[in-house]
Amino acid sequence: MEPSFVYSLKLILFLIITTPWFLLSLHGYNNNVDESSTYSTYIVHMDKSQFPNIFTTHHDWFEATIQSSKPSIHISNSNEKPSKKQLLYSYNHAMYGFSATLSSKELNSLRNSYGFISAYPDRTATMDTTHTFEFLSLDPSFGLWNASNLGEGVIVGVIDSGVWPESESFKDDRMEKKLPLKWKGTCEEGEEFNASMCNLKLIGARYFNKGLVAAKPNVTIKMNSPRDYDGHGTHTSSTVAGNYVHGANFFGYAKGVARGIAPRARVAMYKVSWEEGRQASDILAGMDQAIGDGVDVISASMGLDKVPLYEDSIAIASFAAMEKGIVVSSSAGNEGPKLGTLHNGIPWVINVAASSIDRTFGSLVLGNGETIIGWTLFAADAIVQDLQLVYHDTLSACNSSHMLREVVAATSDGIIICKASDSISVFDQINLVTMTNVKGAVFVSDDPEIIEWGHLYSPSIVITFKDAKSVINYTQSNKNPKASINFQQTFIGIKPSPVAARYSSRGPSPSFPWILKPDIMAPGTRVLAAYIPHKTTATIGTNVFLSSHYNIQSGTSMACPHISAVAALLKAARPEWGVAAIKSAIMTTANFLDNTENLIRDNANPNEFASPLAIGAGEIDPNRALDPGLVYDATPQDYVNLLCGLNYSYDQILTITRSRSYDCSNPSLDLNYPSFIVFYSKESESVIHKFRRTVTNVGEGGATYRVKVREPMGSMVTVLPNILVFKDKNEKQSYEVHIIYMKKDNESNNNVSFGDIVWVEDGGKHTVRSPIVVAPNGIV
Ligand SMILES: *[C@@H]1O[C@H](CO)[C@@H](O)[C@H](O)[C@H]1NC(C)=O
Ligand SMILES: *[C@@H]1O[C@H](CO)[C@@H](O)[C@H](O)[C@H]1NC(C)=O
Ligand SMILES: *[C@@H]1O[C@H](CO)[C@@H](O)[C@H](O)[C@H]1NC(C)=O
Ligand SMILES: *[C@@H]1O[C@H](CO)[C@@H](O)[C@H](O)[C@H]1NC(C)=O
Ligand SMILES: *[C@@H]1O[C@H](CO)[C@@H](O)[C@H](O)[C@H]1NC(C)=O
Ligand SMILES: *[C@@H]1O[C@H](CO)[C@@H](O)[C@H](O)[C@H]1NC(C)=O
Ligand SMILES: *[C@@H]1O[C@H](CO)[C@@H](O)[C@H](O)[C@H]1NC(C)=O
Ligand SMILES: *[C@@H]1O[C@H](CO)[C@@H](O)[C@H](O)[C@H]1NC(C)=O
C-alpha cells in the first residue's frame, strides 16, 4: 500500500506544480464527457531536460503525465473505474518519451503538460542470400573480409519479424567465445522460445507488440515471442550474418555454402513485425532497445510511408543511433518504378535500393542441340525429356483451358509455347497452364516482374522474346520438333548484371528531397537465405504445398541486410570511422557499371540506363569501400542545420534531436553529402545551384586529386578548385560545385538527367565518385 500512497502523493504534487489550475477544474467539470470518445495510440515526445526531480524514474514521470491528462482524474473522485493500462512503452535511447493509448481529449490536455514536445498517432509500417557474397567479390584472403576478420566483434541489431533460432545459419560454430563487453542485451523468453535458444551467433532476441495490441485490442498474437512466424526476419538476419551452411539450396536451386555477408558478426533480433500487423510504436521500442543494448549497426527492412521526418519512428530512432555512432541501414521500399515512392529517405540513414544478381535457373534444350538459358524455379526435378514442341500462332495465346487440353491430347503430352501479349499476361497463362496439367510449357515474356517476383507451378520455363525467335523458327521449320527442359540448374555470370529491380522504390525522398536518395544499391532479387520450416515456399499444381529451410526471396528487404553487413565489416576494419564516413565510403566507391562495362540498366525500362533516383551511387563494391581515399564527413549538428533549413518548428526539431543543446543559427539544406540533386521548375528560365563540400583524406599520406565531370544533359557543372592537394592523412579540403540548368525556350521538358563528379587521384588507385541528378520539381 505504501508505494501506491507515495505515488499518488507525488502525482498530486505534480499536478499542482505543473498543471495550470484552470485545466484541473476543467477536467473535473467534464468528468463524464470522455466516455464515448475513441482511443488511439500516440507517440509522445518529452523534454528530458525538464525531468522533474520528484520522480525517481522516467517511467514514473510519464505515467503521472498520462494520469494528469485524463479528464476523469479529479482529485476528489474516488469511485472512478479503474482505467485500462495506457502507457505502452517508455523510450529513452531512440527518443525520449512514451507511447500511450489516449482519447483525443486526453491528448489535447497532454499537450499542455509540463515537458511536452510533440505527439502524433501511431501508424502501421510496410515491409519491404547464397551467391551474393561471390557476386560482391568477397573473399577471406583479401579486401574487406580479410581486413574485418569477417566482421568479428561487431553486433548487428535486426529490426524485423523475429528469428528461427534452430536454423543452421544461426549455429555458433567457430564464433569467438567472449561476447563484446559493451553488449547488454538478453534473450527474452516467450511462446516456443526460451533463453537457451540464443548462442554465440544469435546473442539476443526480444519482442515488442504493445503498440499492435493497442491498435487491435482483440488480436490474438499467434507466436508471442521472438520466434519468426513469417520468414522475413530469418531471411534478412541470416543474410547479414548467417554462419557457414554446406549444401544450402532451394529445391535443388542455388545450391552451395550459404553464409551471411558478415559471417563472423553477431546478430540480435528485435521482433516488431507480426503476422497480425506492425506499428511504429513497436518499431521505435525495438530500435530504442537495440541502441540501449549496444549494437553497432541496425538493419531495418521496413519503412513508414508518407510521413514527415519528425513523425517517422525510423528517422527519429536512427538520429539517436547516429549520435552514438551506430549505422542504420534501411530499405527503399518495393513501390517502384514510379518516382518519389521511396520511404526511409532520411539524411542520416543509408537508404538501399535493390538489384538483380548475375544468376538464373533452368534451361531449354531443343532437338537440334541449341540450349537456351531461361528462368524457372519449379520446385522438383521434373522429367520433361524429348517431348514434342508445340507452337501455333493462335494456340500460343494459351488463353483457354479447353484449348490447352485439346493441344495436350493432340500432341500426346507435348511442350506448349505460350507467348504473353497485350490480351493476356504471362501470370494468367501460368495459372491456366497449371490448372490444365500440361506436361511442359515454355512461357515467352519480357515482363521483368515474372523474373523478379513470379512463381511457376508446373514443369515450365520462361524465356525472352529475343530467345523465342530461334525456338519458334526451329519449331516451324522442323517436321518433328522436340525439346527438353532442365530443372534444378543454376547458372551464374548472366549479363548484364546488376540491373536495377523494377520494384525498387525510386527517389526523390518525399520527406527530404534535397538529398539524393536512394544512396546505394545491393542484391535484392532472388536472394537465397534461411527461412522458417513450416511455411509454403513453393507450390506444385494447385494442391501440393512445399516448405524448405532456405528460400529465394526478392525485395529491397533483401538488399538492405547486404549493406547493413558491409557497414558491420567496415566497423570492424575501420573502427575510427563515424557513421557519415562509413556511408560516404560505401557510396563513393560504388560500381556504376555493370558486368558488360556499360552504365547499369533499369529493369523498369531495359532500353535505358538507370538514373541515380533508382540506384543511388550504384552497386555496393565492398572491397573498394575499405579504401575510399576521401570521405565526406558530417556531425550531428550538420544534420540539425538541415532540419533548421527545412523551417521545422522548434518542437519538431526537438522531437528528432531530443536535446536543446543544438542550435539553429546556421540553417542550410546543403549537407556535406557524397551526392548532388538539383530541382528546376518548368516555368523558370534557368537555375543555378551552389554546393559546398569538404573531403577528408583517409588514404595513407599525401595525395593530389583532379576532378572529372560528366555533365547531366542540358546542364553545366563547374567545380572550384578542380585540383585538391593533401599533404597528410586526415587533412581536409573544400570545393564548390555550381550546377546550372539551362532551359530551352520551346521545350516542355520533364526529363530527369544525370551525371557525376569524380575525384581521380594522380598516379593513385583512388577514384571518389558522386552522382548528380537534375530533375523537374514536379516529381516530388
Ligand atoms: C587474410 O589474408 C592473409 C593473407 O592472404 C591470410 O593469411 C589470413 O588468414 C586472412 N585472414 C582471414 C580472416 O581469412
Ligand atoms: C528450452 O527449449 C529447449 C527446446 O525446446 C529445451 O530442450 C530446453 O530444455 C529448454 N530450456 C529451458 C531452460 O527451458
Ligand atoms: C472486441 O471484442 C469485443 C467483445 O467480444 C467486441 O464487443 C468489440 O466490438 C471487439 N472490437 C473490435 C475492434 O473488434
Ligand atoms: C484467345 O486468343 C486468341 C488469339 O489471340 C483469340 O482469337 C481468342 O479470342 C482468345 N480467347 C479468349 C477466350 O480470350
Ligand atoms: C530458321 O531455321 C532454319 C532451319 O533450321 C535455318 O536454316 C534458318 O537459318 C533459321 N532462321 C533464323 C532466322 O534463325
Ligand atoms: C524556409 O523559410 C525561408 C524564409 O521564409 C524561405 O526562404 C525558404 O524557402 C524556406 N525553406 C523551405 C525548405 O521551405
Ligand atoms: C526549339 O527551337 C529550336 C530553334 O528555334 C528548334 O531547332 C527545335 O526544333 C525546337 N524544338 C522543339 C521541340 O520544338
Ligand atoms: C528529354 O528526353 C527526350 C526523350 O528521351 C529527349 O529526346 C530530349 O532530348 C530530352 N531533352 C533534354 C533537354 O534533355
PDB file of N, CA, C and O in Angstrom, residues 4-27:
ATOM      1  N   SER A   4       1.997   2.853  -3.292  1.00  0.00           N
ATOM      2  CA  SER A   4       0.954   3.486  -4.084  1.00  0.00           C
ATOM      3  C   SER A   4       0.533   4.812  -3.449  1.00  0.00           C
ATOM      4  O   SER A   4       0.186   5.761  -4.132  1.00  0.00           O
ATOM      5  N   PHE A   5       0.622   4.865  -2.135  1.00  0.00           N
ATOM      6  CA  PHE A   5       0.319   6.128  -1.470  1.00  0.00           C
ATOM      7  C   PHE A   5       1.357   7.193  -1.833  1.00  0.00           C
ATOM      8  O   PHE A   5       1.028   8.313  -2.205  1.00  0.00           O
ATOM      9  N   VAL A   6       2.605   6.754  -1.768  1.00  0.00           N
ATOM     10  CA  VAL A   6       3.682   7.677  -2.129  1.00  0.00           C
ATOM     11  C   VAL A   6       3.477   8.153  -3.562  1.00  0.00           C
ATOM     12  O   VAL A   6       3.597   9.319  -3.881  1.00  0.00           O
ATOM     13  N   TYR A   7       3.100   7.201  -4.377  1.00  0.00           N
ATOM     14  CA  TYR A   7       2.917   7.514  -5.782  1.00  0.00           C
ATOM     15  C   TYR A   7       1.829   8.576  -5.970  1.00  0.00           C
ATOM     16  O   TYR A   7       2.006   9.563  -6.646  1.00  0.00           O
ATOM     17  N   SER A   8       0.668   8.369  -5.295  1.00  0.00           N
ATOM     18  CA  SER A   8      -0.407   9.333  -5.521  1.00  0.00           C
ATOM     19  C   SER A   8      -0.072  10.688  -4.926  1.00  0.00           C
ATOM     20  O   SER A   8      -0.465  11.713  -5.469  1.00  0.00           O
ATOM     21  N   LEU A   9       0.695  10.669  -3.869  1.00  0.00           N
ATOM     22  CA  LEU A   9       1.109  11.940  -3.298  1.00  0.00           C
ATOM     23  C   LEU A   9       1.965  12.689  -4.315  1.00  0.00           C
ATOM     24  O   LEU A   9       1.764  13.872  -4.580  1.00  0.00           O
ATOM     25  N   LYS A  10       2.864  11.943  -4.895  1.00  0.00           N
ATOM     26  CA  LYS A  10       3.715  12.529  -5.940  1.00  0.00           C
ATOM     27  C   LYS A  10       2.859  13.084  -7.064  1.00  0.00           C
ATOM     28  O   LYS A  10       3.084  14.147  -7.588  1.00  0.00           O
ATOM     29  N   LEU A  11       1.849  12.289  -7.421  1.00  0.00           N
ATOM     30  CA  LEU A  11       1.005  12.674  -8.541  1.00  0.00           C
ATOM     31  C   LEU A  11       0.300  13.987  -8.234  1.00  0.00           C
ATOM     32  O   LEU A  11       0.268  14.903  -9.054  1.00  0.00           O
ATOM     33  N   ILE A  12      -0.239  14.061  -7.030  1.00  0.00           N
ATOM     34  CA  ILE A  12      -0.968  15.272  -6.663  1.00  0.00           C
ATOM     35  C   ILE A  12      -0.029  16.474  -6.663  1.00  0.00           C
ATOM     36  O   ILE A  12      -0.331  17.519  -7.235  1.00  0.00           O
ATOM     37  N   LEU A  13       1.126  16.244  -6.047  1.00  0.00           N
ATOM     38  CA  LEU A  13       2.127  17.311  -6.033  1.00  0.00           C
ATOM     39  C   LEU A  13       2.451  17.761  -7.448  1.00  0.00           C
ATOM     40  O   LEU A  13       2.503  18.935  -7.761  1.00  0.00           O
ATOM     41  N   PHE A  14       2.611  16.764  -8.269  1.00  0.00           N
ATOM     42  CA  PHE A  14       2.995  17.014  -9.651  1.00  0.00           C
ATOM     43  C   PHE A  14       1.906  17.815 -10.380  1.00  0.00           C
ATOM     44  O   PHE A  14       2.155  18.773 -11.077  1.00  0.00           O
ATOM     45  N   LEU A  15       0.673  17.395 -10.139  1.00  0.00           N
ATOM     46  CA  LEU A  15      -0.436  18.092 -10.785  1.00  0.00           C
ATOM     47  C   LEU A  15      -0.472  19.548 -10.348  1.00  0.00           C
ATOM     48  O   LEU A  15      -0.684  20.452 -11.147  1.00  0.00           O
ATOM     49  N   ILE A  16      -0.231  19.730  -9.050  1.00  0.00           N
ATOM     50  CA  ILE A  16      -0.279  21.096  -8.546  1.00  0.00           C
ATOM     51  C   ILE A  16       0.861  21.922  -9.119  1.00  0.00           C
ATOM     52  O   ILE A  16       0.690  23.060  -9.533  1.00  0.00           O
ATOM     53  N   ILE A  17       2.023  21.274  -9.204  1.00  0.00           N
ATOM     54  CA  ILE A  17       3.183  22.011  -9.690  1.00  0.00           C
ATOM     55  C   ILE A  17       3.057  22.342 -11.175  1.00  0.00           C
ATOM     56  O   ILE A  17       3.365  23.422 -11.617  1.00  0.00           O
ATOM     57  N   THR A  18       2.589  21.355 -11.947  1.00  0.00           N
ATOM     58  CA  THR A  18       2.759  21.500 -13.400  1.00  0.00           C
ATOM     59  C   THR A  18       1.482  21.827 -14.168  1.00  0.00           C
ATOM     60  O   THR A  18       1.548  22.200 -15.311  1.00  0.00           O
ATOM     61  N   THR A  19       0.344  21.621 -13.585  1.00  0.00           N
ATOM     62  CA  THR A  19      -0.870  21.816 -14.375  1.00  0.00           C
ATOM     63  C   THR A  19      -1.526  23.143 -13.994  1.00  0.00           C
ATOM     64  O   THR A  19      -1.778  23.398 -12.822  1.00  0.00           O
ATOM     65  N   PRO A  20      -1.798  23.947 -14.959  1.00  0.00           N
ATOM     66  CA  PRO A  20      -2.496  25.194 -14.639  1.00  0.00           C
ATOM     67  C   PRO A  20      -3.821  24.889 -13.945  1.00  0.00           C
ATOM     68  O   PRO A  20      -4.494  23.929 -14.317  1.00  0.00           O
ATOM     69  N   TRP A  21      -4.191  25.665 -12.986  1.00  0.00           N
ATOM     70  CA  TRP A  21      -5.372  25.363 -12.170  1.00  0.00           C
ATOM     71  C   TRP A  21      -6.643  25.275 -13.010  1.00  0.00           C
ATOM     72  O   TRP A  21      -7.514  24.476 -12.783  1.00  0.00           O
ATOM     73  N   PHE A  22      -6.732  26.097 -14.048  1.00  0.00           N
ATOM     74  CA  PHE A  22      -7.988  26.094 -14.816  1.00  0.00           C
ATOM     75  C   PHE A  22      -8.155  24.786 -15.570  1.00  0.00           C
ATOM     76  O   PHE A  22      -9.254  24.320 -15.791  1.00  0.00           O
ATOM     77  N   LEU A  23      -7.035  24.140 -15.935  1.00  0.00           N
ATOM     78  CA  LEU A  23      -7.139  22.845 -16.597  1.00  0.00           C
ATOM     79  C   LEU A  23      -7.647  21.788 -15.629  1.00  0.00           C
ATOM     80  O   LEU A  23      -8.471  20.962 -15.964  1.00  0.00           O
ATOM     81  N   LEU A  24      -7.149  21.865 -14.428  1.00  0.00           N
ATOM     82  CA  LEU A  24      -7.606  20.922 -13.416  1.00  0.00           C
ATOM     83  C   LEU A  24      -9.096  21.024 -13.213  1.00  0.00           C
ATOM     84  O   LEU A  24      -9.808  20.041 -13.230  1.00  0.00           O
ATOM     85  N   SER A  25      -9.577  22.239 -13.106  1.00  0.00           N
ATOM     86  CA  SER A  25     -11.006  22.378 -12.836  1.00  0.00           C
ATOM     87  C   SER A  25     -11.818  21.983 -14.066  1.00  0.00           C
ATOM     88  O   SER A  25     -12.866  21.379 -13.951  1.00  0.00           O
ATOM     89  N   LEU A  26     -11.295  22.278 -15.209  1.00  0.00           N
ATOM     90  CA  LEU A  26     -11.972  21.873 -16.431  1.00  0.00           C
ATOM     91  C   LEU A  26     -12.105  20.358 -16.470  1.00  0.00           C
ATOM     92  O   LEU A  26     -13.144  19.799 -16.788  1.00  0.00           O
ATOM     93  N   HIS A  27     -11.039  19.697 -16.092  1.00  0.00           N
ATOM     94  CA  HIS A  27     -11.074  18.234 -16.063  1.00  0.00           C
ATOM     95  C   HIS A  27     -12.179  17.746 -15.152  1.00  0.00           C
ATOM     96  O   HIS A  27     -12.933  16.859 -15.507  1.00  0.00           O
TER      97      HIS A  27
END
